[in-house]
mmCIF file of N, CA and C in Angstrom:
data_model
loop_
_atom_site.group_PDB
_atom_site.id
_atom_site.type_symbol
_atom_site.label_atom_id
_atom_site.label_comp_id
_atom_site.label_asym_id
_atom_site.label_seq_id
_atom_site.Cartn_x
_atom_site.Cartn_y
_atom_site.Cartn_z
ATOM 1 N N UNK S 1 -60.548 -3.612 68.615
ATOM 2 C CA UNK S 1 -59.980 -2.875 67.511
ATOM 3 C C UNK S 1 -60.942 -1.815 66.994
ATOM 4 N N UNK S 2 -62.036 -2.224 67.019
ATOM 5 C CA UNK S 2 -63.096 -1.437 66.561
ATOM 6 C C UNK S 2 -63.229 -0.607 65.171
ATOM 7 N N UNK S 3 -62.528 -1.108 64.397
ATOM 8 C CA UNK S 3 -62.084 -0.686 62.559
ATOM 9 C C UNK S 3 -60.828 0.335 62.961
ATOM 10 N N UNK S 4 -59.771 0.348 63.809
ATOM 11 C CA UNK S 4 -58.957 1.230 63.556
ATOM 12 C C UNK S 4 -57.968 0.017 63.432
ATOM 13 N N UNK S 5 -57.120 1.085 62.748
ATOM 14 C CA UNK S 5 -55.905 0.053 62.251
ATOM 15 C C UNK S 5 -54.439 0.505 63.427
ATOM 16 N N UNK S 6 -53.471 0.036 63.368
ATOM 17 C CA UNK S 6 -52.304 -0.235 63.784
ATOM 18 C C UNK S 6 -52.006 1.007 64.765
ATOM 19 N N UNK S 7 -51.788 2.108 63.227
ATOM 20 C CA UNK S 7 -51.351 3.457 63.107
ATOM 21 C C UNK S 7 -52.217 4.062 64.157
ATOM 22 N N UNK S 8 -53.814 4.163 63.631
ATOM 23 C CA UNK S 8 -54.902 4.792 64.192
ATOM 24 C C UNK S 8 -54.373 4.513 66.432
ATOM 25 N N UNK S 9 -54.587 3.741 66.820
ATOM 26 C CA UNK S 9 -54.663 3.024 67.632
ATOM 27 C C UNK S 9 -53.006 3.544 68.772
ATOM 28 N N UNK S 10 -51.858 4.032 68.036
ATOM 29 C CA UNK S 10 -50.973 4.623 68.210
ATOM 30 C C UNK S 10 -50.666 6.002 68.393
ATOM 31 N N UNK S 11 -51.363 6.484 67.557
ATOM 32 C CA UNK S 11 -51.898 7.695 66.960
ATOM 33 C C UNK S 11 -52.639 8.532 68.319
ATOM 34 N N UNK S 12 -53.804 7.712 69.065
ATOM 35 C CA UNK S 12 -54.710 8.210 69.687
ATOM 36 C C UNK S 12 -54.340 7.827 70.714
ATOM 37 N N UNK S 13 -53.322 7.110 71.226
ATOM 38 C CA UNK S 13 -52.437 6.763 72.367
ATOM 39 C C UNK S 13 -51.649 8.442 72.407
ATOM 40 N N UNK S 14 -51.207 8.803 71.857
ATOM 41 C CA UNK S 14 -50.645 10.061 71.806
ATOM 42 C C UNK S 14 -51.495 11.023 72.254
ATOM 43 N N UNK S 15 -52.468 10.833 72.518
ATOM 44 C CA UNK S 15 -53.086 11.910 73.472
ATOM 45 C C UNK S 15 -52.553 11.801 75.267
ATOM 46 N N UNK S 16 -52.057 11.178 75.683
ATOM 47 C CA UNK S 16 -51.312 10.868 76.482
ATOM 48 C C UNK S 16 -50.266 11.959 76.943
ATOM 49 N N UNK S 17 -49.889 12.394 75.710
ATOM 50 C CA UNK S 17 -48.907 13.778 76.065
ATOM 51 C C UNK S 17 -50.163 14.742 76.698
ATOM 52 N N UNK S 18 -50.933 14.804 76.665
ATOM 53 C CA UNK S 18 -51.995 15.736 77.470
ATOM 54 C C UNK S 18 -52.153 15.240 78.915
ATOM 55 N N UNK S 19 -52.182 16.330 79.674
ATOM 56 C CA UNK S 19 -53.156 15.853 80.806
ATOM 57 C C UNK S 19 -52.244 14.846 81.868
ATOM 58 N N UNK S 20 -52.828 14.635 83.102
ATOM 59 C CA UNK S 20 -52.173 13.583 83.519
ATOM 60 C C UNK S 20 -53.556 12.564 84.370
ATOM 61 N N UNK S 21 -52.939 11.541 85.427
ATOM 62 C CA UNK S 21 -54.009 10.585 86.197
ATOM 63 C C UNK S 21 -54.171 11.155 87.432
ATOM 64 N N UNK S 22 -55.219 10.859 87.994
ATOM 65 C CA UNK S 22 -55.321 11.367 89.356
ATOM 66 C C UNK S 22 -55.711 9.852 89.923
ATOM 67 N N UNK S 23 -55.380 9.808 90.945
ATOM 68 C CA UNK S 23 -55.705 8.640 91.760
ATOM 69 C C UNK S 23 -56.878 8.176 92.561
ATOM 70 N N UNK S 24 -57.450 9.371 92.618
ATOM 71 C CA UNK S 24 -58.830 9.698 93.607
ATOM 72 C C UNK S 24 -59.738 9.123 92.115
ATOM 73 N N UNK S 25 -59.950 8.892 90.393
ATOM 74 C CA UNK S 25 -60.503 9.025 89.606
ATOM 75 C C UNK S 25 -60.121 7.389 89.148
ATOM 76 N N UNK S 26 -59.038 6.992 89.262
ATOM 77 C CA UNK S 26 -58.489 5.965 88.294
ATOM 78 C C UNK S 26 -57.282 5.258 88.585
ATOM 79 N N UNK S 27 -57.555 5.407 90.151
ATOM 80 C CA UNK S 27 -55.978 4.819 91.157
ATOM 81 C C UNK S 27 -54.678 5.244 90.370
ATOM 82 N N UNK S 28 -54.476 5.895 88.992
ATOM 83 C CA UNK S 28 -53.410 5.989 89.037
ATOM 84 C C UNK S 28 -52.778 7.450 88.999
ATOM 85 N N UNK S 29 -51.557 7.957 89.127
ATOM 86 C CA UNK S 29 -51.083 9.529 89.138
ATOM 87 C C UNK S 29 -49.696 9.843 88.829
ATOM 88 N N UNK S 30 -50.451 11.183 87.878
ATOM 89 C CA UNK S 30 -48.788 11.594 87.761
ATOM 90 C C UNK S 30 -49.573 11.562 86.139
ATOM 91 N N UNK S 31 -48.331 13.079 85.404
ATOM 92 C CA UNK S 31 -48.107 13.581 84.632
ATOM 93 C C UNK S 31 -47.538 12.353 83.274
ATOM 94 N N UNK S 32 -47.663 12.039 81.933
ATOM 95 C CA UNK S 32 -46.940 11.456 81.307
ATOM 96 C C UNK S 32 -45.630 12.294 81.059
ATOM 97 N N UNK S 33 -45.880 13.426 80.622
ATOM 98 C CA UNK S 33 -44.607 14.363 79.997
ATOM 99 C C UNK S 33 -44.809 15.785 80.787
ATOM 100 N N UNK S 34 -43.554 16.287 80.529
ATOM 101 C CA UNK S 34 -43.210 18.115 81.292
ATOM 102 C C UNK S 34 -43.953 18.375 81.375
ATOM 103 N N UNK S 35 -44.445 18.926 80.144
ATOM 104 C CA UNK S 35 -45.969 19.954 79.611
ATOM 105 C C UNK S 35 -47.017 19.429 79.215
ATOM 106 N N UNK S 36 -47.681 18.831 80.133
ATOM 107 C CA UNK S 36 -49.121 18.012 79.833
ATOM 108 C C UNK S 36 -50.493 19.141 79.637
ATOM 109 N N UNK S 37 -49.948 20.531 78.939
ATOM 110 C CA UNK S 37 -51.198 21.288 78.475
ATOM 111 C C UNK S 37 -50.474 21.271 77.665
ATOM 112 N N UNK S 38 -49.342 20.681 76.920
ATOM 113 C CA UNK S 38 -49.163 21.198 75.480
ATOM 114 C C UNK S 38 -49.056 19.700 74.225
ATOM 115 N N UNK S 39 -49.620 20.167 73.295
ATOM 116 C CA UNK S 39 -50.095 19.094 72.518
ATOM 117 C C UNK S 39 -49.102 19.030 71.426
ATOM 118 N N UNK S 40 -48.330 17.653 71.766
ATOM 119 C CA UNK S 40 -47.178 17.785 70.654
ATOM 120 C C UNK S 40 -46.350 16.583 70.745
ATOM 121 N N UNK S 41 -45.466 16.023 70.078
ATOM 122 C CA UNK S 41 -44.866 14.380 70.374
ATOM 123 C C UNK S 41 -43.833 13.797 71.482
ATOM 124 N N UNK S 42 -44.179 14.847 72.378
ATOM 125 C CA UNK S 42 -43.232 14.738 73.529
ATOM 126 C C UNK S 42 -43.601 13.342 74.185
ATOM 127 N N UNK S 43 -44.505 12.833 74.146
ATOM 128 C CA UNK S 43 -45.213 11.423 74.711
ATOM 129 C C UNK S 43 -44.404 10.294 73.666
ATOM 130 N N UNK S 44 -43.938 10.379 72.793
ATOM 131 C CA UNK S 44 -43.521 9.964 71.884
ATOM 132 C C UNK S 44 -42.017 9.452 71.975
ATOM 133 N N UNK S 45 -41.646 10.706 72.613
ATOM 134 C CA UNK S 45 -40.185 11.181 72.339
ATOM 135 C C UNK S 45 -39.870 10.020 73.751
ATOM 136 N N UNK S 46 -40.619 10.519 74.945
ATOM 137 C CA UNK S 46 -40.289 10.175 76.048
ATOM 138 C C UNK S 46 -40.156 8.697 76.274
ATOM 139 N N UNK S 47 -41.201 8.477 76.050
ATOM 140 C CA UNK S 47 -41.395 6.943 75.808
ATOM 141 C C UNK S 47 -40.499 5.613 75.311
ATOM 142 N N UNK S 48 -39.695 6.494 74.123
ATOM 143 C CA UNK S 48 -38.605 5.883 73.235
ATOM 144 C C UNK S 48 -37.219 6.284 74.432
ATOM 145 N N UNK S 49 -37.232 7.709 75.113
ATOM 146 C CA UNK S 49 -36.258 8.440 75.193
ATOM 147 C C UNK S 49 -35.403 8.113 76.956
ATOM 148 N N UNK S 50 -36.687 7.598 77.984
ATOM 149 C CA UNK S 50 -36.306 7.552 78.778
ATOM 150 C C UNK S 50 -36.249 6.086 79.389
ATOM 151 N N UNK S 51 -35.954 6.307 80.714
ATOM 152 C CA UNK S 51 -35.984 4.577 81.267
ATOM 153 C C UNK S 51 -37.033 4.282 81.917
ATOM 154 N N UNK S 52 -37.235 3.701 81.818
ATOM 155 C CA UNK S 52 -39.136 3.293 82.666
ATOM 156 C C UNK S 52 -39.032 2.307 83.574
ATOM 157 N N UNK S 53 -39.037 2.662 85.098
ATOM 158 C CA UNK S 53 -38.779 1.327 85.992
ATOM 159 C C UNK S 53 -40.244 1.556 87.052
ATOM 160 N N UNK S 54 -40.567 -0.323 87.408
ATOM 161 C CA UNK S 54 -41.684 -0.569 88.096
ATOM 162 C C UNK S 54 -42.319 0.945 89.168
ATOM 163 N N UNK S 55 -43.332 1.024 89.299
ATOM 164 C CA UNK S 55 -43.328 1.655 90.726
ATOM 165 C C UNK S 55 -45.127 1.511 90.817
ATOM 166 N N UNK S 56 -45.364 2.288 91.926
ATOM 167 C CA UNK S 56 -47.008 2.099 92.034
ATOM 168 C C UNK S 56 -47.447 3.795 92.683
ATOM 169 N N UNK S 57 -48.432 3.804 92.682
ATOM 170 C CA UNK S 57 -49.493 5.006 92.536
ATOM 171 C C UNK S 57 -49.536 5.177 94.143
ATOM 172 N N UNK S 58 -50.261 6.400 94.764
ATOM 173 C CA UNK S 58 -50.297 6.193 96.253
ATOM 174 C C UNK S 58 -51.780 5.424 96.695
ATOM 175 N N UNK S 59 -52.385 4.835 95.956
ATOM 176 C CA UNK S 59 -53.144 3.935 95.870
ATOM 177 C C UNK S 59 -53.049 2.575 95.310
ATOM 178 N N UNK S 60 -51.707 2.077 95.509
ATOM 179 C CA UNK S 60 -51.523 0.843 95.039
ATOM 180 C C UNK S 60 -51.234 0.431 93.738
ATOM 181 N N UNK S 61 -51.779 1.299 93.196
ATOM 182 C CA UNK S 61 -51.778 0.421 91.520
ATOM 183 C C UNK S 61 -50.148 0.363 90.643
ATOM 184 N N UNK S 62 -50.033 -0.593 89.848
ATOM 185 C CA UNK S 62 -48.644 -0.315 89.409
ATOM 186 C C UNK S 62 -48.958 0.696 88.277
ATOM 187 N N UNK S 63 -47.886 1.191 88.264
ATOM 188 C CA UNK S 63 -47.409 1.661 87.704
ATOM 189 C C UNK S 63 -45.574 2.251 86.953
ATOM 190 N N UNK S 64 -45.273 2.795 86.143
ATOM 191 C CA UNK S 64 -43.981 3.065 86.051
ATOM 192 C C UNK S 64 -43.391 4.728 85.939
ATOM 193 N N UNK S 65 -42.082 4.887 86.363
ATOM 194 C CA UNK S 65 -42.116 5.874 86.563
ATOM 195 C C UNK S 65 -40.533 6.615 86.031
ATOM 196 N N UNK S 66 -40.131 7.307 85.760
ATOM 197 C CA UNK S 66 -39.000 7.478 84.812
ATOM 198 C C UNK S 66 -37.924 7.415 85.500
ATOM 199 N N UNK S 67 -36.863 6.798 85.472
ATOM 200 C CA UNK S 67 -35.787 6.569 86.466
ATOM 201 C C UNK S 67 -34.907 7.869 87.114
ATOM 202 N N UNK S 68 -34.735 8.744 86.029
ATOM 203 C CA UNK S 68 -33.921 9.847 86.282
ATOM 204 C C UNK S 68 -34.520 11.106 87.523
ATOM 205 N N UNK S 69 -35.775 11.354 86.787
ATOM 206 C CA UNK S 69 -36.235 12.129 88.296
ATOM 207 C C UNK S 69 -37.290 11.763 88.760
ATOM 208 N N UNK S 70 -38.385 10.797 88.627
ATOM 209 C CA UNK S 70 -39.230 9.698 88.883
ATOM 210 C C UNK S 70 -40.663 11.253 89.156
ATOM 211 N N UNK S 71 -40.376 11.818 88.054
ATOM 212 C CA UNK S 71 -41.471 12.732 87.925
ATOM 213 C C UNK S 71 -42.691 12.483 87.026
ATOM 214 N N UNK S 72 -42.346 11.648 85.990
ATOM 215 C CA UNK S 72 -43.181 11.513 85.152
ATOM 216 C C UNK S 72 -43.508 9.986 85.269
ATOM 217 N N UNK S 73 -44.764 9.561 84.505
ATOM 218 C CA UNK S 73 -45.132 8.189 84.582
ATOM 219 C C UNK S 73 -46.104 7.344 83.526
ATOM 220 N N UNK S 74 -45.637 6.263 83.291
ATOM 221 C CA UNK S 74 -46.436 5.718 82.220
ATOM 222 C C UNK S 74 -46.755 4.460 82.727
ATOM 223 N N UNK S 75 -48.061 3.823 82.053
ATOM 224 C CA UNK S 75 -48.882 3.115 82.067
ATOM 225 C C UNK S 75 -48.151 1.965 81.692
ATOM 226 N N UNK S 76 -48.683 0.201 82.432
ATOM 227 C CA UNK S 76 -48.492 -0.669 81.735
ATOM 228 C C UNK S 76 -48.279 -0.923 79.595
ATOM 229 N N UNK S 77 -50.101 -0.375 79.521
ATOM 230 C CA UNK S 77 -50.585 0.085 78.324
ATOM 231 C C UNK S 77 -49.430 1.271 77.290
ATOM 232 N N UNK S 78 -48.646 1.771 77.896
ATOM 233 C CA UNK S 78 -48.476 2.627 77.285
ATOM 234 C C UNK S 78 -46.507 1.740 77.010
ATOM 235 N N UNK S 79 -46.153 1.062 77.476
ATOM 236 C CA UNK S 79 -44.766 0.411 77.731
ATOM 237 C C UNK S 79 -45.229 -0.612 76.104
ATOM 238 N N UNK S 80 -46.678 -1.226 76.565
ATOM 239 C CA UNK S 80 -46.505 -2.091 75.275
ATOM 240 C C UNK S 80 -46.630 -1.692 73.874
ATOM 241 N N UNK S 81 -46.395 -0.267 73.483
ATOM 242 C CA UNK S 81 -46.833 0.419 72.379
ATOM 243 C C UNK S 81 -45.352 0.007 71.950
ATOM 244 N N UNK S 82 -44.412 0.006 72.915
ATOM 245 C CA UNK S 82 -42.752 0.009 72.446
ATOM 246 C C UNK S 82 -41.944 -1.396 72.306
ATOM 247 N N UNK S 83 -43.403 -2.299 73.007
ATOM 248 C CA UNK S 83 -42.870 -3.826 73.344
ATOM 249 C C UNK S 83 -42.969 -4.660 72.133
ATOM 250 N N UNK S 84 -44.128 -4.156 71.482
ATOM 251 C CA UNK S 84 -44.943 -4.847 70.349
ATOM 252 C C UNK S 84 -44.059 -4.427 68.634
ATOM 253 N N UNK S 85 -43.889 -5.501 68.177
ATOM 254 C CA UNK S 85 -43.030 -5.419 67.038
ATOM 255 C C UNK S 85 -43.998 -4.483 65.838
ATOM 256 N N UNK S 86 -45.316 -4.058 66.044
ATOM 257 C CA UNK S 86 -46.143 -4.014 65.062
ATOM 258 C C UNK S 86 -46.146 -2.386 65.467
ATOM 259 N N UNK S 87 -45.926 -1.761 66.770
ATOM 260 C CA UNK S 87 -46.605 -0.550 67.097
ATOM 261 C C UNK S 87 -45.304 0.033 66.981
ATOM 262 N N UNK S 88 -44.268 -0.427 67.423
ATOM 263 C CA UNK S 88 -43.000 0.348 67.949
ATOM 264 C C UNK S 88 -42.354 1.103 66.387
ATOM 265 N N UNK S 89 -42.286 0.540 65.253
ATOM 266 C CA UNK S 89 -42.089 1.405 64.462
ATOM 267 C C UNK S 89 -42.714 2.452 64.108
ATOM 268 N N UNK S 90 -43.893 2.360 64.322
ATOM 269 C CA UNK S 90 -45.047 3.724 64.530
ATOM 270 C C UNK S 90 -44.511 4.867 65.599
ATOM 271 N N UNK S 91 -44.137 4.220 66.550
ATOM 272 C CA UNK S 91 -43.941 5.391 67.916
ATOM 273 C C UNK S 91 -42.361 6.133 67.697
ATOM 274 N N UNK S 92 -41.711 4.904 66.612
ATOM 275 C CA UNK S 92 -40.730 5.461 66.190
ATOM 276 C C UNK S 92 -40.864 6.646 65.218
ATOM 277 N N UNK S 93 -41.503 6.304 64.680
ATOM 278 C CA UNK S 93 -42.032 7.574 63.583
ATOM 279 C C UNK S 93 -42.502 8.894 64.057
ATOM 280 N N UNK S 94 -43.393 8.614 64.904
ATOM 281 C CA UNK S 94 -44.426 9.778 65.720
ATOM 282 C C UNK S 94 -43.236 10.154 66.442
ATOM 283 N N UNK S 95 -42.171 9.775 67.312
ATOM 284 C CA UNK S 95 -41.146 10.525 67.789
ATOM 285 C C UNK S 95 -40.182 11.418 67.256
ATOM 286 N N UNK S 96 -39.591 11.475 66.177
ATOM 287 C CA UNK S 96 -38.838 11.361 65.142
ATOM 288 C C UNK S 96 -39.488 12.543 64.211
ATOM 289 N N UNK S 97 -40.956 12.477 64.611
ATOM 290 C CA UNK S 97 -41.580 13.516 63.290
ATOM 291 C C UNK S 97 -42.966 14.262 63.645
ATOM 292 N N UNK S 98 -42.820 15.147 64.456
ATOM 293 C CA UNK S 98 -44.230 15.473 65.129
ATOM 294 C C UNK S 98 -45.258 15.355 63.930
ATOM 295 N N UNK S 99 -44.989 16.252 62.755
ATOM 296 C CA UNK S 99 -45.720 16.479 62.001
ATOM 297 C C UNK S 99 -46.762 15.173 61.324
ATOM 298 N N UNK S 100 -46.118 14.440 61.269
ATOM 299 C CA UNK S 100 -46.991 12.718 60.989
ATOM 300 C C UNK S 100 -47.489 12.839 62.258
ATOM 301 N N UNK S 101 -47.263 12.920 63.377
ATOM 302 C CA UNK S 101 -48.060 12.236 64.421
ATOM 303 C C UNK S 101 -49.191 13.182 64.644
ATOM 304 N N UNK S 102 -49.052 14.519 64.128
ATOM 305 C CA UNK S 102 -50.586 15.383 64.420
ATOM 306 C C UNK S 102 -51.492 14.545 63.053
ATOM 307 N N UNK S 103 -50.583 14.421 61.738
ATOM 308 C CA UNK S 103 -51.423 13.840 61.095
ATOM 309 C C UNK S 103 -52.275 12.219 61.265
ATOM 310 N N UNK S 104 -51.402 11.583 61.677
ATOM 311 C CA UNK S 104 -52.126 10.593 62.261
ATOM 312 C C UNK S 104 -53.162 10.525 63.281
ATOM 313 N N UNK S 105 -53.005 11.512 63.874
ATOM 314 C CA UNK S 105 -53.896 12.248 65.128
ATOM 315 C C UNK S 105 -54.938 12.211 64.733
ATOM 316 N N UNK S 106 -54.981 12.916 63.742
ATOM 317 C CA UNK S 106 -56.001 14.112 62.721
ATOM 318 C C UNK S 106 -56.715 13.131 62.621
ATOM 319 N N UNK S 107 -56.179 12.446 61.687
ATOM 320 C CA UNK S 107 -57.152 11.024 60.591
ATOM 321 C C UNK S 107 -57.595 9.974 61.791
ATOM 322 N N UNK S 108 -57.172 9.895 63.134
ATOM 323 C CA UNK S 108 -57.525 8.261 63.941
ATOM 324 C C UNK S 108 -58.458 9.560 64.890
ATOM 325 N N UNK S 109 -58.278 10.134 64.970
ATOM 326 C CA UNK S 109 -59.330 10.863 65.718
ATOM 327 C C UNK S 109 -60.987 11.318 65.430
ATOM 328 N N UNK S 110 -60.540 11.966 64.016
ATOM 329 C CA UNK S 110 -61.850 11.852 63.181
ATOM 330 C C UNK S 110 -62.488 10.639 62.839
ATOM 331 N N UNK S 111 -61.859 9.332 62.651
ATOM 332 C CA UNK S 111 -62.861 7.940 62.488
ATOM 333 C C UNK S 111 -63.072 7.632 63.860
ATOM 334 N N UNK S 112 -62.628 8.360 64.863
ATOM 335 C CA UNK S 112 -63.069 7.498 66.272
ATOM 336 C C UNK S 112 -64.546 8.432 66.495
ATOM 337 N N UNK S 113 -64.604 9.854 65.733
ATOM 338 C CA UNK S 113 -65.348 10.023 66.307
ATOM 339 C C UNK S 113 -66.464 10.282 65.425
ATOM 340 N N UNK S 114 -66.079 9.807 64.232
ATOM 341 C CA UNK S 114 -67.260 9.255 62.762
ATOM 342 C C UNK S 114 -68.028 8.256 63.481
ATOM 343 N N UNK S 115 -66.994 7.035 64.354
ATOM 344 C CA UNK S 115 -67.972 5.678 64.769
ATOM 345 C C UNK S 115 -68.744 6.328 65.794
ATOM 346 N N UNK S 116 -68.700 7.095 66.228
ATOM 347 C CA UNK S 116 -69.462 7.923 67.509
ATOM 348 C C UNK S 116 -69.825 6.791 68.554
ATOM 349 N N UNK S 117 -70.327 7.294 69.816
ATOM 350 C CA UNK S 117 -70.027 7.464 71.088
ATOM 351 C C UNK S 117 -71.034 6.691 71.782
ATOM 352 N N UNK S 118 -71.645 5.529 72.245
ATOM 353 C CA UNK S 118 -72.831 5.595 73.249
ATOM 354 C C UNK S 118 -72.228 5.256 74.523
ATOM 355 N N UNK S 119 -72.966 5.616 75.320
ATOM 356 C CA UNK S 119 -73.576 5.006 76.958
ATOM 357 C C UNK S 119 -72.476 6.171 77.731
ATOM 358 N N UNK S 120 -72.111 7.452 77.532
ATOM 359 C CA UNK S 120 -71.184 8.295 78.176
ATOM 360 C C UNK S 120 -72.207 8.752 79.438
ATOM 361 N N UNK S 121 -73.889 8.878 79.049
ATOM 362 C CA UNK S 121 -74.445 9.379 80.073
ATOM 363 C C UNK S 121 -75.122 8.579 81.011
ATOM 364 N N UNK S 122 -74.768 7.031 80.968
ATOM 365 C CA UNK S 122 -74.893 5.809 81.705
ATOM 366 C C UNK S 122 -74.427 6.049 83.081
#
């Protein structure tokens, strides 16, 4: 947990709409959302919005992948944000309302990086 709370912890899961996995780095691949250079609650939206069925990486690992055009893909980790009775009204929110979710952003981002950082150059 590391002093973040519920929100925080949801919040910084939403960086997820950025960027995607590569497999050569972290066995797993593939984009979460459309526009993974654009920073906004589409990770949010999707998550709530689409169907998420089993699949795996071209390195084995599971993973899931969106039923309709099996372009996009989410994490075990990222299924239980919607599974969990404590997070899912949060992701409901952050979907529903970009503007809370940059703010939640804002505030779980700045205490992650108030507690600051060791062993990155390990």
């Amino acid at each position: 947990r590391m002093g973040l709370s519920d929100e925080d912890i949801v919040a910084l899961s939403g960086a997820h709409t950025l960027g995607h996995c590569h497999a050569d780095r972290s066995g797993f691949e593939g984009a979460w959302t459309a526009d993974p250079l654009k920073f906004d609650n589409s990770y949010f939206v999707d998550l709530l919005g689409k169907k998420w069925v089993p699949s795996k990486s071209s390195k084995g690992c599971p993973q899931f992948k969106d039923e309709e055009t099996g372009n996009y893909m989410m994490l075990a980790s990222d299924l239980a944000l919607i599974e969990d009775k404590e997070f899912r009204p949060i992701v409901e929110k952050y979907a529903a309302d970009q503007s809370a979710f940059f703010a939640g952003f804002s505030t779980a981002y700045q205490k992650l990086m108030e507690m600051g950082v060791s062993g990155l150059g390990e």
